[in-house]
PDB file of C-alpha atoms and ligand atoms in Angstrom:
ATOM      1  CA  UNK A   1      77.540  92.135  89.316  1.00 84.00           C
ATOM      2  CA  UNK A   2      79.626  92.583  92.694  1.00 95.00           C
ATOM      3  CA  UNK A   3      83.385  92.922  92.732  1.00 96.00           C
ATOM      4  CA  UNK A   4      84.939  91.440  95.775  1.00 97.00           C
ATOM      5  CA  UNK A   5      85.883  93.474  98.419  1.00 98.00           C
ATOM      6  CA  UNK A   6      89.212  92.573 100.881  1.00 98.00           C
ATOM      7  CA  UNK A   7      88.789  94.859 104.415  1.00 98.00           C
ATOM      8  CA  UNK A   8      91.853  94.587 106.807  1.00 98.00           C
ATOM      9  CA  UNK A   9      90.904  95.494 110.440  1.00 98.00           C
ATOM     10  CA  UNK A  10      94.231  96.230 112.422  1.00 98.00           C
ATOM     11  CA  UNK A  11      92.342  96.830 115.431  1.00 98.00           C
ATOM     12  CA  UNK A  12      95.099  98.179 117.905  1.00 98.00           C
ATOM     13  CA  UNK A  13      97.911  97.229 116.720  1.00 98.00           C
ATOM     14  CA  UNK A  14     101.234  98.904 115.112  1.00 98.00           C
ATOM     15  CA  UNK A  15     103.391 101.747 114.979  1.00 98.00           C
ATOM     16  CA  UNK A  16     104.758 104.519 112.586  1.00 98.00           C
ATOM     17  CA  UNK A  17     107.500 102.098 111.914  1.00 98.00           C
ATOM     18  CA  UNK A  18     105.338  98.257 111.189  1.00 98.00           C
ATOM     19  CA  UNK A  19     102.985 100.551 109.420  1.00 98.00           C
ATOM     20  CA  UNK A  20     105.741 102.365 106.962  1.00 98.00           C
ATOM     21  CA  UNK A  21     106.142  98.302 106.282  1.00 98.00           C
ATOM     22  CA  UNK A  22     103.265  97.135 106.241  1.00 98.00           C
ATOM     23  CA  UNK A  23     101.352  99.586 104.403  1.00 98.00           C
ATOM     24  CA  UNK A  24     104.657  99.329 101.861  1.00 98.00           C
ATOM     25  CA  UNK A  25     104.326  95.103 101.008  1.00 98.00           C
ATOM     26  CA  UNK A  26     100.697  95.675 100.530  1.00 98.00           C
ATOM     27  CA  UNK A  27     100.939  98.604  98.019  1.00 98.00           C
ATOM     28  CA  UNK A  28     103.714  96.524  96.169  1.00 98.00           C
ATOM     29  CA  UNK A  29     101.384  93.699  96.626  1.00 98.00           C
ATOM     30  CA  UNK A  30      97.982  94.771  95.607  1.00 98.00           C
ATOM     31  CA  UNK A  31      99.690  97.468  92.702  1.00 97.00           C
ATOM     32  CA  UNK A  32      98.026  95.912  89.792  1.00 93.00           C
ATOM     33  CA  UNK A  33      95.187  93.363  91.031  1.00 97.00           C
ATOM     34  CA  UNK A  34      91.745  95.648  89.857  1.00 96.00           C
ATOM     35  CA  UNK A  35      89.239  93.174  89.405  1.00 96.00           C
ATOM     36  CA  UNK A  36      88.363  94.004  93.052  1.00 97.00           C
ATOM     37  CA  UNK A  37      88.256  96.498  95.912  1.00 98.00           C
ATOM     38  CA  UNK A  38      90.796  96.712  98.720  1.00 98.00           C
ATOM     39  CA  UNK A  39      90.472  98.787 102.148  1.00 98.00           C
ATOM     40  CA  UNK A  40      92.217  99.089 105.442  1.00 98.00           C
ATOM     41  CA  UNK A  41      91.155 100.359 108.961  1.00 98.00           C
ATOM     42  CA  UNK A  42      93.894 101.255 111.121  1.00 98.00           C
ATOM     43  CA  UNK A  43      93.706 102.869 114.628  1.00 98.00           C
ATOM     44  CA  UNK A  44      92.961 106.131 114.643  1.00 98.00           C
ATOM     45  CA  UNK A  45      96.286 107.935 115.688  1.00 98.00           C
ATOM     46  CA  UNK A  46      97.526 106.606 112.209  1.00 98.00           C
ATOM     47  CA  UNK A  47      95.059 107.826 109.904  1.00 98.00           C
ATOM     48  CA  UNK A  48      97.620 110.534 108.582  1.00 98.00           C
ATOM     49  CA  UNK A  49     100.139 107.677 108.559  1.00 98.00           C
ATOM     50  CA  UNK A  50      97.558 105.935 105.739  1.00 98.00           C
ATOM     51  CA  UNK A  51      96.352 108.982 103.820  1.00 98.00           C
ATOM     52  CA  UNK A  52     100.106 109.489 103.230  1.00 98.00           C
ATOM     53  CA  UNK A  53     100.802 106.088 102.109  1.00 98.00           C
ATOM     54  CA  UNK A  54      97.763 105.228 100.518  1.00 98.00           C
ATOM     55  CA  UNK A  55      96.899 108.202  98.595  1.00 98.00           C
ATOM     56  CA  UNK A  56      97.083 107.618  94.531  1.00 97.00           C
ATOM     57  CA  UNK A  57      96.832 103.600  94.890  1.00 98.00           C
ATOM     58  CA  UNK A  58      94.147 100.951  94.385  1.00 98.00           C
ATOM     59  CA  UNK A  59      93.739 100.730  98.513  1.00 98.00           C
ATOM     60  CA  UNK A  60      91.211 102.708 100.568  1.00 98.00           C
ATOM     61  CA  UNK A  61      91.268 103.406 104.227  1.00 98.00           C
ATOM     62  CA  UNK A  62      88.577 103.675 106.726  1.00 98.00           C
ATOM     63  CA  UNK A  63      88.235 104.040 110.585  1.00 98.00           C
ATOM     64  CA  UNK A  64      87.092 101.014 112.890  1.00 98.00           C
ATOM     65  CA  UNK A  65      84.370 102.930 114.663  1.00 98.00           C
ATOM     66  CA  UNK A  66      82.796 106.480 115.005  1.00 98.00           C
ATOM     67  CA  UNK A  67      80.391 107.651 117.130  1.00 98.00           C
ATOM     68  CA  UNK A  68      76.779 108.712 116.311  1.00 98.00           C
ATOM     69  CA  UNK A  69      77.528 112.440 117.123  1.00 98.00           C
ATOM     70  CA  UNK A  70      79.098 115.162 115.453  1.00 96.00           C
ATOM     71  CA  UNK A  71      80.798 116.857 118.138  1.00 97.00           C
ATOM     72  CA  UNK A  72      80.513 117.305 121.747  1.00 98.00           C
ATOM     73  CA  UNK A  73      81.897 116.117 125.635  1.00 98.00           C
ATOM     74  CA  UNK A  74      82.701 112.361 124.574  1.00 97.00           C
ATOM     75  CA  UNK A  75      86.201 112.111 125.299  1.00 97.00           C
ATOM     76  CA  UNK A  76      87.770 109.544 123.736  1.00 95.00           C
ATOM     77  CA  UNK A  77      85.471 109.043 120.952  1.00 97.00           C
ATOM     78  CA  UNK A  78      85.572 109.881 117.103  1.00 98.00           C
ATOM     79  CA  UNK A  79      82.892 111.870 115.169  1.00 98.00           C
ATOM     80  CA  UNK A  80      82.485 110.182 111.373  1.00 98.00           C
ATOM     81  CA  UNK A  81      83.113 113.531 109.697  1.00 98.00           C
ATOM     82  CA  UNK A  82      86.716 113.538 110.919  1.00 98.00           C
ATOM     83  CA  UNK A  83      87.322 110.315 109.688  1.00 98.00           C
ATOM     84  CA  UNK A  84      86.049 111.708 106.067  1.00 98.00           C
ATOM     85  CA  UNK A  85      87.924 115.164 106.825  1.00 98.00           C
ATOM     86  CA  UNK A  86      91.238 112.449 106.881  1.00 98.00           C
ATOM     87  CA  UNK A  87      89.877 110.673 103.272  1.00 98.00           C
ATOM     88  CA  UNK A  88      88.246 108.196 105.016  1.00 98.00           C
ATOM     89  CA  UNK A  89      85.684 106.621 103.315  1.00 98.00           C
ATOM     90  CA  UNK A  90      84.572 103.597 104.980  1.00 98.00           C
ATOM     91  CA  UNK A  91      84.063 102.794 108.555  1.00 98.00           C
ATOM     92  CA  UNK A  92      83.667  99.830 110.568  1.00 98.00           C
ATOM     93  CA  UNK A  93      80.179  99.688 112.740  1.00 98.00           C
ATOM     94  CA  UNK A  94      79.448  97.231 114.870  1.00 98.00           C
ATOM     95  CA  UNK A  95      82.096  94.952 115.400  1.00 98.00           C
ATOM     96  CA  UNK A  96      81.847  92.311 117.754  1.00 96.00           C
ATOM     97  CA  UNK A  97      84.449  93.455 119.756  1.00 96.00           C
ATOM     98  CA  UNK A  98      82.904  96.791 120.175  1.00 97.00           C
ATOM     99  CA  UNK A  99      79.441  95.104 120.984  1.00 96.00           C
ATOM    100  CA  UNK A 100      81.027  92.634 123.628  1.00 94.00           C
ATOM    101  CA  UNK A 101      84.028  94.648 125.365  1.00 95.00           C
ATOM    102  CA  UNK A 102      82.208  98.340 124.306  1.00 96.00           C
ATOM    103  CA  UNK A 103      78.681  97.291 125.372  1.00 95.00           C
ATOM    104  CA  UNK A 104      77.703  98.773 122.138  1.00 96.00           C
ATOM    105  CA  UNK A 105      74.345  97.984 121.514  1.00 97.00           C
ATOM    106  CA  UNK A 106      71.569  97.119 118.253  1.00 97.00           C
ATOM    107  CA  UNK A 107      70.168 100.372 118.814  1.00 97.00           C
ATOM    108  CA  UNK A 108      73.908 102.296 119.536  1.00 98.00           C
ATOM    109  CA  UNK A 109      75.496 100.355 116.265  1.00 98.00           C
ATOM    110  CA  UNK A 110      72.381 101.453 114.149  1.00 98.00           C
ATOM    111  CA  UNK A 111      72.342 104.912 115.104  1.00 98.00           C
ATOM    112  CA  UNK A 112      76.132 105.171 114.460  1.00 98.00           C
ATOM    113  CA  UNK A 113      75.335 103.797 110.542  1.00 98.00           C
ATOM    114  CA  UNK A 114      72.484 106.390 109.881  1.00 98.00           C
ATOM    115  CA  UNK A 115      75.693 109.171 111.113  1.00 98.00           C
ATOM    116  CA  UNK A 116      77.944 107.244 108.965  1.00 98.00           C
ATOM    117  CA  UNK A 117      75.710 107.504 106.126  1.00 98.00           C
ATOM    118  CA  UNK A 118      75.381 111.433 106.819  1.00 98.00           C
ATOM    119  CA  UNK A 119      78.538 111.668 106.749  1.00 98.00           C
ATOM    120  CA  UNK A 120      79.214 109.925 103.691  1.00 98.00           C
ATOM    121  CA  UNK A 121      81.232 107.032 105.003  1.00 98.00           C
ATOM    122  CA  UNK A 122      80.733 103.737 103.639  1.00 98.00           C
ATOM    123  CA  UNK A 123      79.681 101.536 106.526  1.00 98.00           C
ATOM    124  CA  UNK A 124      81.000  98.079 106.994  1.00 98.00           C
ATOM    125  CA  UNK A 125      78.316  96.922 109.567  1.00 98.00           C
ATOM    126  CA  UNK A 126      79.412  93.488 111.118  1.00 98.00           C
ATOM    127  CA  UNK A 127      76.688  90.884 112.509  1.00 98.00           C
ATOM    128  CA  UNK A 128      76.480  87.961 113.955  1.00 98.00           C
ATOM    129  CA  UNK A 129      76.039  85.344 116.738  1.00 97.00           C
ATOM    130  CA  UNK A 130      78.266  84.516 119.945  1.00 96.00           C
ATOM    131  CA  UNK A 131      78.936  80.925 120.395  1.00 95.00           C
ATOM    132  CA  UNK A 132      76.673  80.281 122.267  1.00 97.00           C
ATOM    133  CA  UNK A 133      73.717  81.412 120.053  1.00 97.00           C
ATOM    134  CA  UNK A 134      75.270  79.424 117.618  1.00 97.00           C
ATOM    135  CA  UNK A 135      75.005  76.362 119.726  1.00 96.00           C
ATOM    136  CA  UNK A 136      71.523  77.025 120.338  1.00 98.00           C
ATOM    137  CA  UNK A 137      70.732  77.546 116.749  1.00 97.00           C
ATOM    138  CA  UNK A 138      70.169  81.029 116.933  1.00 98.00           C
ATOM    139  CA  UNK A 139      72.178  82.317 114.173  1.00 98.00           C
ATOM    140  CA  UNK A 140      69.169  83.982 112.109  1.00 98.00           C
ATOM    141  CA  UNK A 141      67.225  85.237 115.420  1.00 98.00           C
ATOM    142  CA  UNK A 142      70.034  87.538 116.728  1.00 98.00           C
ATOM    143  CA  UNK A 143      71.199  88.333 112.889  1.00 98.00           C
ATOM    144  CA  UNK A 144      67.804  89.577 112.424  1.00 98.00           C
ATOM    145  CA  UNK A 145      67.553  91.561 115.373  1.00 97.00           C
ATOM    146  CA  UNK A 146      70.640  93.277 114.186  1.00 98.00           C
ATOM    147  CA  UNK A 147      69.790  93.828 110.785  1.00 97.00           C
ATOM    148  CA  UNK A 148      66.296  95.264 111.634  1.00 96.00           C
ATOM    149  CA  UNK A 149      67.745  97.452 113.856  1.00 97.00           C
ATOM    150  CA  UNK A 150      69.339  99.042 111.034  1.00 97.00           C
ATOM    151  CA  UNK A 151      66.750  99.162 108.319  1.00 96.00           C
ATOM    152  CA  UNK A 152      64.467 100.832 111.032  1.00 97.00           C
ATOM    153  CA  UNK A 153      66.845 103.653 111.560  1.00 97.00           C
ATOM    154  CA  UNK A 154      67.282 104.521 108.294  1.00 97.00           C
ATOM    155  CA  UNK A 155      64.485 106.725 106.780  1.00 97.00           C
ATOM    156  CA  UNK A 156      63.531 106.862 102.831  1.00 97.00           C
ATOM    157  CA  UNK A 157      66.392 109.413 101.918  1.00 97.00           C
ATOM    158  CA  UNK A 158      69.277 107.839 104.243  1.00 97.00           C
ATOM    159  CA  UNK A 159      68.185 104.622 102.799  1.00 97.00           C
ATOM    160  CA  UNK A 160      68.721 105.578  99.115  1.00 97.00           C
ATOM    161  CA  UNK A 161      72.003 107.073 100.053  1.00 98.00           C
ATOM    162  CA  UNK A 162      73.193 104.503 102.144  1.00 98.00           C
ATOM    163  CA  UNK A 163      72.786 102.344  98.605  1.00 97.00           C
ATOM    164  CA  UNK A 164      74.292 104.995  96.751  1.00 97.00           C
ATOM    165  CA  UNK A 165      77.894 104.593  98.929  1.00 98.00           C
ATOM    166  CA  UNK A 166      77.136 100.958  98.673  1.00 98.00           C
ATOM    167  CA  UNK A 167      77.361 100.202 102.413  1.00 98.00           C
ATOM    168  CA  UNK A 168      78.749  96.918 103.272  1.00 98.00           C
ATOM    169  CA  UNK A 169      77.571  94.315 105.833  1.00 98.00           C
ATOM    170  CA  UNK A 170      79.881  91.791 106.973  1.00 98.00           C
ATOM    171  CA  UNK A 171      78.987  88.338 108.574  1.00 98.00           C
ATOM    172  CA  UNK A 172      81.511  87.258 111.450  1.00 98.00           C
ATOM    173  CA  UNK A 173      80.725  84.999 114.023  1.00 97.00           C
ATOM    174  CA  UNK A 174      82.026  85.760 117.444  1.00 95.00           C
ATOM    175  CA  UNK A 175      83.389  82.445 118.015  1.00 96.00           C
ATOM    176  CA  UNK A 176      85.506  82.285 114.616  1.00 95.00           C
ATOM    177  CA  UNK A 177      87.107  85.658 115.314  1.00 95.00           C
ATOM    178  CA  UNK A 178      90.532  85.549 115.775  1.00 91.00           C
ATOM    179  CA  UNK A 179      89.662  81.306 117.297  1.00 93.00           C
ATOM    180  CA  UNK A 180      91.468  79.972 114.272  1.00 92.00           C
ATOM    181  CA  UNK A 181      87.646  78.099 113.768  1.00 94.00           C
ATOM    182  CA  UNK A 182      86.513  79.791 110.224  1.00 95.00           C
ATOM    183  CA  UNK A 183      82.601  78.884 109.785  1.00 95.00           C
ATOM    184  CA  UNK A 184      81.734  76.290 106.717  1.00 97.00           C
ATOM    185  CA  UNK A 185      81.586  77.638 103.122  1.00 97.00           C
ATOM    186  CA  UNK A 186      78.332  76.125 103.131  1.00 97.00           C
ATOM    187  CA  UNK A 187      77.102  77.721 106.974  1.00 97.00           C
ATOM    188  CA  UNK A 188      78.517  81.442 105.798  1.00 98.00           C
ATOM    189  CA  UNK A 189      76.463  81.188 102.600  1.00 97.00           C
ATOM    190  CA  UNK A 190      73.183  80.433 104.408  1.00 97.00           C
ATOM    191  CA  UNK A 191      73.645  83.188 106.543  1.00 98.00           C
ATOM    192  CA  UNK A 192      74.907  85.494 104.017  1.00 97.00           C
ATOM    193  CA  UNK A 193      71.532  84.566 102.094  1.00 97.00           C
ATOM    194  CA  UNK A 194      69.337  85.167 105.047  1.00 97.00           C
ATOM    195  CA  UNK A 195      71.273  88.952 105.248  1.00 98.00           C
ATOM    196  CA  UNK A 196      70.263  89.511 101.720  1.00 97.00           C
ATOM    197  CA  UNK A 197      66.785  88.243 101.819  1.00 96.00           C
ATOM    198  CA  UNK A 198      66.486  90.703 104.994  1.00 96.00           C
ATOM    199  CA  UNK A 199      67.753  93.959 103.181  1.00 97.00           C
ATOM    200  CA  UNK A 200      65.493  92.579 100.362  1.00 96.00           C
ATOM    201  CA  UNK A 201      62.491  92.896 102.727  1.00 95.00           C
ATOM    202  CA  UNK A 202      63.360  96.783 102.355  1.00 95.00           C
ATOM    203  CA  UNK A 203      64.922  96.674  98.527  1.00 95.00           C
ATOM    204  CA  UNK A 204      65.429  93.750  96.224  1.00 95.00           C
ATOM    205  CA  UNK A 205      67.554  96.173  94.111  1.00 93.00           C
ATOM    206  CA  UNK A 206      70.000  96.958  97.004  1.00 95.00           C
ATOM    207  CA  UNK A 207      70.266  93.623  98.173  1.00 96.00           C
ATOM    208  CA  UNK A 208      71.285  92.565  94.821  1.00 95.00           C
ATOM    209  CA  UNK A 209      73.595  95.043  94.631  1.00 95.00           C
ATOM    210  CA  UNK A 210      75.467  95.447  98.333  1.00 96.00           C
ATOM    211  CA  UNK A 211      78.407  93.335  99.277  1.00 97.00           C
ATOM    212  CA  UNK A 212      78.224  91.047 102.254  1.00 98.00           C
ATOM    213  CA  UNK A 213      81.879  89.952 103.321  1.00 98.00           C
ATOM    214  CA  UNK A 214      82.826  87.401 105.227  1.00 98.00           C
ATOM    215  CA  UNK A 215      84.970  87.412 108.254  1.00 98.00           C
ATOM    216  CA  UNK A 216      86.754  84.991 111.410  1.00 97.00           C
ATOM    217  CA  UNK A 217      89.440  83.334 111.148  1.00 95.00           C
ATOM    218  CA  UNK A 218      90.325  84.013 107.230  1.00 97.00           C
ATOM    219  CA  UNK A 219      93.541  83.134 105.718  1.00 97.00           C
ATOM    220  CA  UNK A 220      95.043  83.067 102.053  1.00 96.00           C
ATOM    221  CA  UNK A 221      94.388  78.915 102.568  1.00 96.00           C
ATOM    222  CA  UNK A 222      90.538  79.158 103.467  1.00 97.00           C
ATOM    223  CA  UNK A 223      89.804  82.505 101.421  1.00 97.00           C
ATOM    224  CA  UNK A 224      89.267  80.574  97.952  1.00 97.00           C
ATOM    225  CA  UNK A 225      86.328  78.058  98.965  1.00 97.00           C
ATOM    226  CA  UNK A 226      84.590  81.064 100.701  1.00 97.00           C
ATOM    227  CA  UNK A 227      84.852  83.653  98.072  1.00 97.00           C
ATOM    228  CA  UNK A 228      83.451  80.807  95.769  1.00 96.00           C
ATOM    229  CA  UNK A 229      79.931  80.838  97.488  1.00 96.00           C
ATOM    230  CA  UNK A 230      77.162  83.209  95.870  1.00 95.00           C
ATOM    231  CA  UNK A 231      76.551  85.174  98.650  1.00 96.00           C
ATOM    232  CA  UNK A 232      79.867  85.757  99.969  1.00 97.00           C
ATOM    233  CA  UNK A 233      81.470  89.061  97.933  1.00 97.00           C
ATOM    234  CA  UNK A 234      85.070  88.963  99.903  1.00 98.00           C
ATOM    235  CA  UNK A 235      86.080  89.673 103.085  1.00 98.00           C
ATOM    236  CA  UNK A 236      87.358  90.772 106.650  1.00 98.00           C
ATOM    237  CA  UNK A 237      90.449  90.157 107.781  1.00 98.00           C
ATOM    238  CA  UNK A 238      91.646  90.444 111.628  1.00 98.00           C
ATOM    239  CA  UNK A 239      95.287  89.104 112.138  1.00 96.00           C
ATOM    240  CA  UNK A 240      95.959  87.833 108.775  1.00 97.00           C
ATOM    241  CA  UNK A 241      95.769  91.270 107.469  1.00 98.00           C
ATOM    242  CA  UNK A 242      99.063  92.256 109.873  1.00 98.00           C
ATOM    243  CA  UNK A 243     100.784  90.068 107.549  1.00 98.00           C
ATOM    244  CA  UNK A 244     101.528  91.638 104.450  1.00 98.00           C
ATOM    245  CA  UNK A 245     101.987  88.333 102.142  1.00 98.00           C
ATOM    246  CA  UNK A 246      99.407  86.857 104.172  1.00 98.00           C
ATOM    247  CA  UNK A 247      96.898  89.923 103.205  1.00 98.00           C
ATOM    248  CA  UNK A 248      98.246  90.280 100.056  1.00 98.00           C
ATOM    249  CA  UNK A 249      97.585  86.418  99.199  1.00 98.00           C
ATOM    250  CA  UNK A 250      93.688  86.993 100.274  1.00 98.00           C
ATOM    251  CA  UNK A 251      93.651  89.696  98.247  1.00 98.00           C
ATOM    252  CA  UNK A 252      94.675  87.991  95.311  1.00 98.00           C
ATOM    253  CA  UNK A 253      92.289  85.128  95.474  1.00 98.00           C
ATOM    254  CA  UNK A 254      89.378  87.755  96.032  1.00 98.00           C
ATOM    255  CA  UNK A 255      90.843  89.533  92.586  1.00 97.00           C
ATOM    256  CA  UNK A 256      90.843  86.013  90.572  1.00 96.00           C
ATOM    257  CA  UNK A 257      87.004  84.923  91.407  1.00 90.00           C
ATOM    258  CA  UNK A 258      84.725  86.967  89.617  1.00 69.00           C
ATOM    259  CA  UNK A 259      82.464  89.326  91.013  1.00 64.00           C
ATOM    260  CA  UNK A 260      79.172  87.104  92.683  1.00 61.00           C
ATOM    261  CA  UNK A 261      76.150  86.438  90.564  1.00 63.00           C
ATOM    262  CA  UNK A 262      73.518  85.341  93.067  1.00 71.00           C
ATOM    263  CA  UNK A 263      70.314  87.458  92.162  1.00 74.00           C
ATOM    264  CA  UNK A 264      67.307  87.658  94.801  1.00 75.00           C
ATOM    265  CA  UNK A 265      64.033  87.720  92.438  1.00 68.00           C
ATOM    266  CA  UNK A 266      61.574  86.981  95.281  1.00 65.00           C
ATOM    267  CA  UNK A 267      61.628  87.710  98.898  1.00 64.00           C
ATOM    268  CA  UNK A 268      61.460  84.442 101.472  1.00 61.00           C
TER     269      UNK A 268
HETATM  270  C1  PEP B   1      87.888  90.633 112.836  1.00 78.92           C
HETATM  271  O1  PEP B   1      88.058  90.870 114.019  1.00 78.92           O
HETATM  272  O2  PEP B   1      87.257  91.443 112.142  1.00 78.92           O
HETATM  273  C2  PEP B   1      88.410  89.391 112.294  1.00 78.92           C
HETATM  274  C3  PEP B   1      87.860  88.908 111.226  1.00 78.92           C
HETATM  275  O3  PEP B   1      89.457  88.825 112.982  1.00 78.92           O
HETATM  276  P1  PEP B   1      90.295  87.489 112.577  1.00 78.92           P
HETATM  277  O4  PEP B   1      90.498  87.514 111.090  1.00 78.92           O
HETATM  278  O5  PEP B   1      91.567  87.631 113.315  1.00 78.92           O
HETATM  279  O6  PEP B   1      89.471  86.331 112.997  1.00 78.92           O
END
């Protein structure tokens, strides 16, 4: 059985103050909902901000990128052991926004998940297609080039721990992020299928077990008919999780669906 997971990505936005706020309605929110798992990735400069808010409650906190290197002349860039060294313990990888305004790459995402995984951080590796691909019914191609990129990093050992921190992949379209245009219930469930069948490929027991979240475009009013689907254990939230009811409310429906069920016996 999966529990749900709820990730809110602030990407850059807030201050010292919003945050004191916003980190307080979702504490007071989220205080006694346990059925599932809650994170948040804020910018960097407020990591402290979050360890100090967050520490002793149900809500984790995570960075939204790190680089594949431990140290060295990268200015402007964040190694993944000082994201755990500020009780970090998930990080986002390959967000589309870092892939389309970052030129990060397959290759550049998938290396940064194999450091992740060194580092023990949790990764929450996003795929999926632009629009366009979409249009052209490409969906499954460029997922699977994504995908394979990271099962062919990963050796034997960084495999087995990567299932061990139960790493996280998260399906977002380019063209529902932050487009108000959420994908179907029934598209993100085919998809979110074809992502377990391909981790399957490698492990039928880790693909039963890891949690593929959904995100573009999510709101409190779309959240339950998504959450519903087998293959869709929660989700990512972009501007909804700025919101604290709004968050809070997404949450909530991801804490009253039970954990998913959908069981991969046979690999297609
Ligand atoms: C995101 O960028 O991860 C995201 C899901 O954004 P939004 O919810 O705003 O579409």
């Amino acid at each position: 059985m999966r529990r749900n997971l709820v990730v809110g990505n602030w990407k850059m936005h807030g201050d010292l103050q919003s945050n004191q706020l916003l980190l307080g309605g979702i504490t007071q929110g989220l205080a006694n909902l346990n059925e599932a798992d809650y994170v948040v990735c804020v910018p960097s400069p407020y990591l402290f901000q979050a360890r100090e808010l967050l520490q002793g409650t149900n809500i984790s906190w995570g960075g939204q990128n790190a680089l594949q290197y431990e140290e060295g002349a990268f200015t402007g860039a964040v190694a993944p052991h000082m994201l755990t060294d500020l009780g970090c313990t998930y990080v986002l990888l390959g967000h589309s926004e870092r892939r389309n305004l970052f030129h990060e790459t397959n290759l550049t995402a998938a290396a940064r998940f194999d450091a992740a995984i060194k580092a023990n951080l949790t990764p929450i590796f996003c795929v999926g297609e632009t629009s366009v691909e979409y249009e052209a019914g490409l969906t499954e191609v460029i997922i699977a080039g994504q995908m394979d990129a990271v099962m062919a990093t990963l050796d034997e050992t960084h495999f087995a721990k990567a299932i061990e921190l139960n790493m996280v992949f998260s399906y977002e379209p380019a063209w529902a992020i932050g487009s108000g245009k959420t994908a179907t219930p029934e598209h993100a469930q085919s998809v979110h299928a074809f992502i377990r069948n391909r981790i399957a490929r490698r492990n039928i027991e880790a693909a039963n077990k890891i949690r593929i979240i959904y995100g573009g475009s999510l709101k409190a009013n779309n959240a339950a008919k998504l959450f519903s689907m087998p293959d869709v254990d929660g989700g990512l939230v972009g501007g909804a999780s700025l919101v604290a009811e709004e968050f809070v409310a997404i949450c909530k429906v991801a804490n009253s669906l039970k954990s998913r069920q959908s069981e991969i016996a046979t690999i297609h």
